CSV table of C-alpha atoms in Angstrom, one decimal:
chain,number,residue,atom,x,y,z
A,1,UNK,CA,0.2,0.4,0.1
A,2,UNK,CA,1.3,3.5,-0.9
A,3,UNK,CA,0.1,6.6,1.7
A,4,UNK,CA,-1.0,10.0,0.8
A,5,UNK,CA,-3.2,9.8,4.2
A,6,UNK,CA,-4.8,13.4,5.8
A,7,UNK,CA,-4.5,13.4,9.5
A,8,UNK,CA,-7.4,10.5,10.7
A,9,UNK,CA,-11.2,12.4,10.3
A,10,UNK,CA,-12.8,11.8,13.9
A,11,UNK,CA,-16.3,13.3,15.5
A,12,UNK,CA,-17.9,12.3,18.5
A,13,UNK,CA,-21.0,11.5,19.4
A,14,UNK,CA,-22.9,11.0,22.9
A,15,UNK,CA,-24.6,7.8,23.2
A,16,UNK,CA,-28.2,9.7,23.4
A,17,UNK,CA,-30.5,7.1,25.6
A,18,UNK,CA,-33.5,6.2,22.6
A,19,UNK,CA,-31.0,4.1,21.0
A,20,UNK,CA,-30.3,1.9,23.3
A,21,UNK,CA,-32.6,-1.2,22.9
A,22,UNK,CA,-34.1,-3.6,25.9
A,23,UNK,CA,-31.3,-5.6,27.1
A,24,UNK,CA,-29.6,-2.1,28.0
A,25,UNK,CA,-26.8,-1.1,25.3
A,26,UNK,CA,-27.3,0.0,21.6
A,27,UNK,CA,-28.9,-1.6,19.7
A,28,UNK,CA,-27.0,-3.1,16.5
A,29,UNK,CA,-28.5,-0.5,13.9
A,30,UNK,CA,-27.4,2.7,15.2
A,31,UNK,CA,-23.3,1.7,14.7
A,32,UNK,CA,-24.1,1.6,11.7
A,33,UNK,CA,-26.2,5.7,11.6
A,34,UNK,CA,-22.8,6.3,13.5
A,35,UNK,CA,-20.4,5.1,11.6
A,36,UNK,CA,-22.5,7.0,8.5
A,37,UNK,CA,-22.9,9.9,11.0
A,38,UNK,CA,-18.8,9.9,10.5
A,39,UNK,CA,-18.6,9.3,6.7
A,40,UNK,CA,-21.2,12.4,6.2
A,41,UNK,CA,-18.7,14.4,8.1
A,42,UNK,CA,-16.0,13.3,6.1
A,43,UNK,CA,-17.4,14.7,3.0
A,44,UNK,CA,-18.7,17.9,4.3
A,45,UNK,CA,-15.6,18.2,5.6
A,46,UNK,CA,-13.9,17.3,2.1
A,47,UNK,CA,-16.7,19.9,0.6
A,48,UNK,CA,-18.5,17.0,-0.4
A,49,UNK,CA,-22.1,18.3,-0.8
A,50,UNK,CA,-24.6,16.6,-2.1
A,51,UNK,CA,-25.4,20.1,-4.2
A,52,UNK,CA,-21.3,19.9,-5.1
A,53,UNK,CA,-21.5,16.5,-6.4
A,54,UNK,CA,-25.0,16.4,-8.1
A,55,UNK,CA,-23.2,19.4,-9.8
A,56,UNK,CA,-20.5,16.7,-10.9
A,57,UNK,CA,-24.2,15.2,-11.9
A,58,UNK,CA,-22.8,12.2,-9.6
A,59,UNK,CA,-24.1,10.9,-5.6
A,60,UNK,CA,-22.5,8.3,-3.5
A,61,UNK,CA,-24.7,5.2,-2.9
A,62,UNK,CA,-24.3,2.8,-0.6
A,63,UNK,CA,-22.7,-0.5,-2.7
A,64,UNK,CA,-22.4,-3.3,1.3
A,65,UNK,CA,-21.6,-2.6,5.1
A,66,UNK,CA,-20.3,-4.6,7.7
A,67,UNK,CA,-19.8,-3.9,11.1
A,68,UNK,CA,-18.1,-5.9,13.4
A,69,UNK,CA,-19.5,-5.9,16.3
A,70,UNK,CA,-16.4,-5.3,20.1
A,71,UNK,CA,-18.3,-3.9,22.7
A,72,UNK,CA,-21.2,-3.5,24.4
A,73,UNK,CA,-22.7,0.8,24.5
A,74,UNK,CA,-24.7,2.3,26.8
A,75,UNK,CA,-26.5,5.2,27.3
A,76,UNK,CA,-24.1,8.7,28.1
A,77,UNK,CA,-21.2,7.5,27.5
A,78,UNK,CA,-19.0,9.3,24.3
A,79,UNK,CA,-17.9,7.6,21.9
A,80,UNK,CA,-14.9,8.7,18.6
A,81,UNK,CA,-16.3,7.9,15.2
A,82,UNK,CA,-13.2,7.6,12.6
A,83,UNK,CA,-13.4,7.4,8.8
A,84,UNK,CA,-10.8,6.3,7.0
A,85,UNK,CA,-11.3,6.4,3.3
A,86,UNK,CA,-8.8,3.1,0.8
A,87,UNK,CA,-9.2,4.3,-3.2
A,88,UNK,CA,-8.7,1.1,-5.9
A,89,UNK,CA,-8.0,1.2,-9.7
A,90,UNK,CA,-12.3,0.4,-10.0
A,91,UNK,CA,-15.5,1.6,-9.4
A,92,UNK,CA,-15.5,1.2,-5.7
A,93,UNK,CA,-14.1,2.9,-2.6
A,94,UNK,CA,-14.1,1.7,0.9
A,95,UNK,CA,-14.6,3.8,4.2
A,96,UNK,CA,-13.6,1.6,7.1
A,97,UNK,CA,-14.6,3.4,10.6
A,98,UNK,CA,-13.5,2.5,14.2
A,99,UNK,CA,-16.2,3.2,16.4
A,100,UNK,CA,-14.1,4.2,20.5
A,101,UNK,CA,-15.4,4.2,23.2
A,102,UNK,CA,-13.6,7.6,25.7
A,103,UNK,CA,-15.8,8.8,28.0
A,104,UNK,CA,-18.3,6.4,31.3
A,105,UNK,CA,-22.0,7.9,31.5
A,106,UNK,CA,-20.5,10.1,34.1
A,107,UNK,CA,-18.5,11.9,31.4
A,108,UNK,CA,-15.2,10.4,33.2
A,109,UNK,CA,-12.3,9.8,30.5
A,110,UNK,CA,-11.7,6.3,30.5
A,111,UNK,CA,-8.9,4.0,28.9
A,112,UNK,CA,-10.5,4.4,24.8
A,113,UNK,CA,-12.0,1.1,24.0
A,114,UNK,CA,-13.6,-0.6,21.2
A,115,UNK,CA,-16.7,-0.9,20.2
A,116,UNK,CA,-17.5,-1.5,16.4
A,117,UNK,CA,-15.4,-2.1,13.1
A,118,UNK,CA,-17.9,-0.6,10.4
A,119,UNK,CA,-16.1,-1.9,6.4
A,120,UNK,CA,-18.0,0.1,4.3
A,121,UNK,CA,-18.8,-0.4,0.1
A,122,UNK,CA,-19.7,3.1,-1.5
A,123,UNK,CA,-19.4,4.1,-5.4
A,124,UNK,CA,-19.7,7.3,-7.2
A,125,UNK,CA,-23.5,7.1,-9.3
A,126,UNK,CA,-23.9,9.1,-12.5
A,127,UNK,CA,-27.3,10.8,-11.6
A,128,UNK,CA,-28.4,10.3,-16.0
A,129,UNK,CA,-26.8,6.8,-16.5
A,130,UNK,CA,-27.5,5.4,-13.3
A,131,UNK,CA,-24.8,3.7,-13.7
A,132,UNK,CA,-21.2,3.8,-10.9
A,133,UNK,CA,-18.6,5.7,-12.3
A,134,UNK,CA,-15.0,4.5,-13.2
A,135,UNK,CA,-12.2,6.5,-10.9
A,136,UNK,CA,-14.2,8.0,-8.2
A,137,UNK,CA,-10.7,9.4,-6.1
A,138,UNK,CA,-10.4,11.8,-9.4
A,139,UNK,CA,-13.6,12.3,-9.2
A,140,UNK,CA,-14.1,13.2,-6.1
A,141,UNK,CA,-11.1,15.1,-5.5
A,142,UNK,CA,-12.0,17.8,-8.6
A,143,UNK,CA,-15.3,18.4,-7.1
A,144,UNK,CA,-13.8,18.4,-2.9
A,145,UNK,CA,-13.6,22.5,-2.8
A,146,UNK,CA,-10.5,20.3,0.2
A,147,UNK,CA,-9.4,17.5,-1.6
A,148,UNK,CA,-7.0,17.4,1.0
A,149,UNK,CA,-9.3,15.1,3.6
A,150,UNK,CA,-10.4,13.1,1.6
A,151,UNK,CA,-7.2,10.9,0.2
A,152,UNK,CA,-7.1,7.4,1.6
A,153,UNK,CA,-4.1,4.7,0.6
A,154,UNK,CA,-4.9,3.2,-2.8
A,155,UNK,CA,-4.6,-0.2,-2.7
A,156,UNK,CA,-1.9,-1.7,-5.0
Protein backbone atom coordinates (compact mmCIF):
# COMPACT_ATOMS: atom_id res chain seq x y z
CA UNK A 1 0.00 0.00 0.00
CA UNK A 2 1.23 3.47 -0.79
CA UNK A 3 0.04 6.32 1.31
CA UNK A 4 -1.28 9.78 0.65
CA UNK A 5 -3.18 9.81 3.91
CA UNK A 6 -4.15 13.02 5.70
CA UNK A 7 -4.55 13.17 9.46
CA UNK A 8 -7.24 10.73 10.60
CA UNK A 9 -10.76 12.10 10.37
CA UNK A 10 -12.79 11.70 13.56
CA UNK A 11 -16.13 12.76 15.01
CA UNK A 12 -17.40 12.63 18.60
CA UNK A 13 -20.86 11.36 19.44
CA UNK A 14 -22.71 11.02 22.73
CA UNK A 15 -24.75 7.84 23.06
CA UNK A 16 -28.39 8.87 23.40
CA UNK A 17 -30.96 7.07 25.54
CA UNK A 18 -33.30 6.33 22.64
CA UNK A 19 -30.52 4.35 20.89
CA UNK A 20 -30.54 1.74 23.66
CA UNK A 21 -32.51 -1.49 23.30
CA UNK A 22 -34.26 -3.70 25.87
CA UNK A 23 -30.88 -5.25 26.81
CA UNK A 24 -29.60 -1.88 28.01
CA UNK A 25 -27.04 -1.41 25.27
CA UNK A 26 -26.99 0.34 21.90
CA UNK A 27 -29.07 -1.42 19.24
CA UNK A 28 -27.00 -3.07 16.52
CA UNK A 29 -28.41 -0.87 13.73
CA UNK A 30 -27.27 2.29 15.52
CA UNK A 31 -23.61 1.36 15.02
CA UNK A 32 -24.26 1.67 11.28
CA UNK A 33 -25.81 5.10 11.92
CA UNK A 34 -22.69 6.20 13.81
CA UNK A 35 -20.57 5.14 10.83
CA UNK A 36 -22.94 6.92 8.43
CA UNK A 37 -22.65 10.11 10.49
CA UNK A 38 -18.84 9.94 10.39
CA UNK A 39 -18.92 9.26 6.64
CA UNK A 40 -21.18 12.21 5.88
CA UNK A 41 -19.15 14.52 8.14
CA UNK A 42 -15.96 13.36 6.38
CA UNK A 43 -17.48 14.23 2.99
CA UNK A 44 -18.77 17.55 4.37
CA UNK A 45 -15.32 18.44 5.72
CA UNK A 46 -13.93 17.82 2.24
CA UNK A 47 -16.53 20.19 0.78
CA UNK A 48 -18.48 17.38 -0.86
CA UNK A 49 -22.05 18.45 -0.24
CA UNK A 50 -24.88 16.85 -2.18
CA UNK A 51 -25.03 20.03 -4.25
CA UNK A 52 -21.29 19.87 -5.09
CA UNK A 53 -21.63 16.25 -6.18
CA UNK A 54 -24.86 16.93 -8.07
CA UNK A 55 -23.14 19.71 -10.00
CA UNK A 56 -20.78 17.00 -11.28
CA UNK A 57 -23.73 14.75 -12.11
CA UNK A 58 -23.00 12.14 -9.44
CA UNK A 59 -24.04 11.01 -6.00
CA UNK A 60 -22.47 8.66 -3.45
CA UNK A 61 -24.21 5.30 -3.10
CA UNK A 62 -23.71 2.64 -0.46
CA UNK A 63 -23.06 -0.79 -1.98
CA UNK A 64 -22.48 -2.82 1.18
CA UNK A 65 -21.83 -2.39 4.87
CA UNK A 66 -20.63 -4.80 7.53
CA UNK A 67 -20.11 -4.37 11.24
CA UNK A 68 -17.98 -6.31 13.68
CA UNK A 69 -19.28 -5.72 17.20
CA UNK A 70 -16.58 -5.73 19.88
CA UNK A 71 -18.03 -4.17 23.04
CA UNK A 72 -21.40 -2.87 24.13
CA UNK A 73 -22.19 0.81 24.44
CA UNK A 74 -24.60 2.32 26.96
CA UNK A 75 -26.60 5.54 27.12
CA UNK A 76 -24.53 8.51 28.31
CA UNK A 77 -21.17 7.17 27.15
CA UNK A 78 -19.17 9.10 24.60
CA UNK A 79 -17.54 7.67 21.53
CA UNK A 80 -15.15 8.71 18.83
CA UNK A 81 -15.73 7.43 15.31
CA UNK A 82 -12.92 7.62 12.78
CA UNK A 83 -13.23 7.51 9.02
CA UNK A 84 -10.64 6.29 6.53
CA UNK A 85 -11.10 6.16 2.77
CA UNK A 86 -9.34 3.58 0.62
CA UNK A 87 -9.45 3.89 -3.15
CA UNK A 88 -8.59 1.25 -5.72
CA UNK A 89 -8.53 1.25 -9.48
CA UNK A 90 -12.16 0.31 -10.13
CA UNK A 91 -15.56 1.81 -9.56
CA UNK A 92 -15.87 1.31 -5.83
CA UNK A 93 -14.03 2.52 -2.77
CA UNK A 94 -14.21 1.70 0.90
CA UNK A 95 -14.65 3.71 4.04
CA UNK A 96 -13.68 2.07 7.29
CA UNK A 97 -14.88 3.30 10.65
CA UNK A 98 -13.70 2.34 14.12
CA UNK A 99 -16.09 3.19 16.94
CA UNK A 100 -14.25 3.67 20.25
CA UNK A 101 -15.71 4.38 23.70
CA UNK A 102 -13.54 6.89 25.58
CA UNK A 103 -15.87 8.39 28.23
CA UNK A 104 -18.17 6.62 30.66
CA UNK A 105 -21.78 7.50 31.54
CA UNK A 106 -20.54 10.06 34.10
CA UNK A 107 -18.38 11.82 31.49
CA UNK A 108 -15.10 10.55 32.94
CA UNK A 109 -12.32 9.58 30.54
CA UNK A 110 -11.74 5.86 30.30
CA UNK A 111 -9.17 3.78 28.47
CA UNK A 112 -10.24 3.75 24.82
CA UNK A 113 -12.26 0.60 24.14
CA UNK A 114 -13.06 -0.46 20.57
CA UNK A 115 -16.81 -1.01 20.36
CA UNK A 116 -17.20 -1.82 16.65
CA UNK A 117 -15.53 -1.77 13.27
CA UNK A 118 -17.75 -0.86 10.32
CA UNK A 119 -16.63 -1.20 6.71
CA UNK A 120 -18.60 0.22 3.83
CA UNK A 121 -18.18 -0.22 0.11
CA UNK A 122 -19.35 2.80 -1.85
CA UNK A 123 -19.44 4.08 -5.38
CA UNK A 124 -20.28 7.21 -7.30
CA UNK A 125 -23.40 6.86 -9.39
CA UNK A 126 -23.89 8.91 -12.55
CA UNK A 127 -27.28 10.58 -12.03
CA UNK A 128 -28.20 10.40 -15.73
CA UNK A 129 -26.92 6.94 -16.63
CA UNK A 130 -27.80 5.45 -13.19
CA UNK A 131 -24.52 3.51 -13.22
CA UNK A 132 -21.34 3.59 -11.19
CA UNK A 133 -18.58 5.75 -12.64
CA UNK A 134 -14.98 4.62 -12.98
CA UNK A 135 -12.31 6.51 -11.03
CA UNK A 136 -14.26 7.83 -8.04
CA UNK A 137 -11.10 9.19 -6.37
CA UNK A 138 -10.37 11.67 -9.18
CA UNK A 139 -13.99 12.76 -9.43
CA UNK A 140 -14.33 13.29 -5.67
CA UNK A 141 -11.04 15.21 -5.55
CA UNK A 142 -12.18 17.43 -8.45
CA UNK A 143 -15.51 18.18 -6.76
CA UNK A 144 -14.06 18.77 -3.27
CA UNK A 145 -13.24 22.23 -1.97
CA UNK A 146 -10.83 20.52 0.48
CA UNK A 147 -9.43 17.52 -1.44
CA UNK A 148 -6.63 17.20 1.14
CA UNK A 149 -9.23 15.77 3.55
CA UNK A 150 -10.08 12.97 1.12
CA UNK A 151 -7.12 10.92 -0.02
CA UNK A 152 -6.62 7.63 1.63
CA UNK A 153 -4.32 4.70 1.06
CA UNK A 154 -4.35 3.27 -2.44
CA UNK A 155 -4.61 -0.49 -2.75
CA UNK A 156 -1.82 -1.86 -4.93
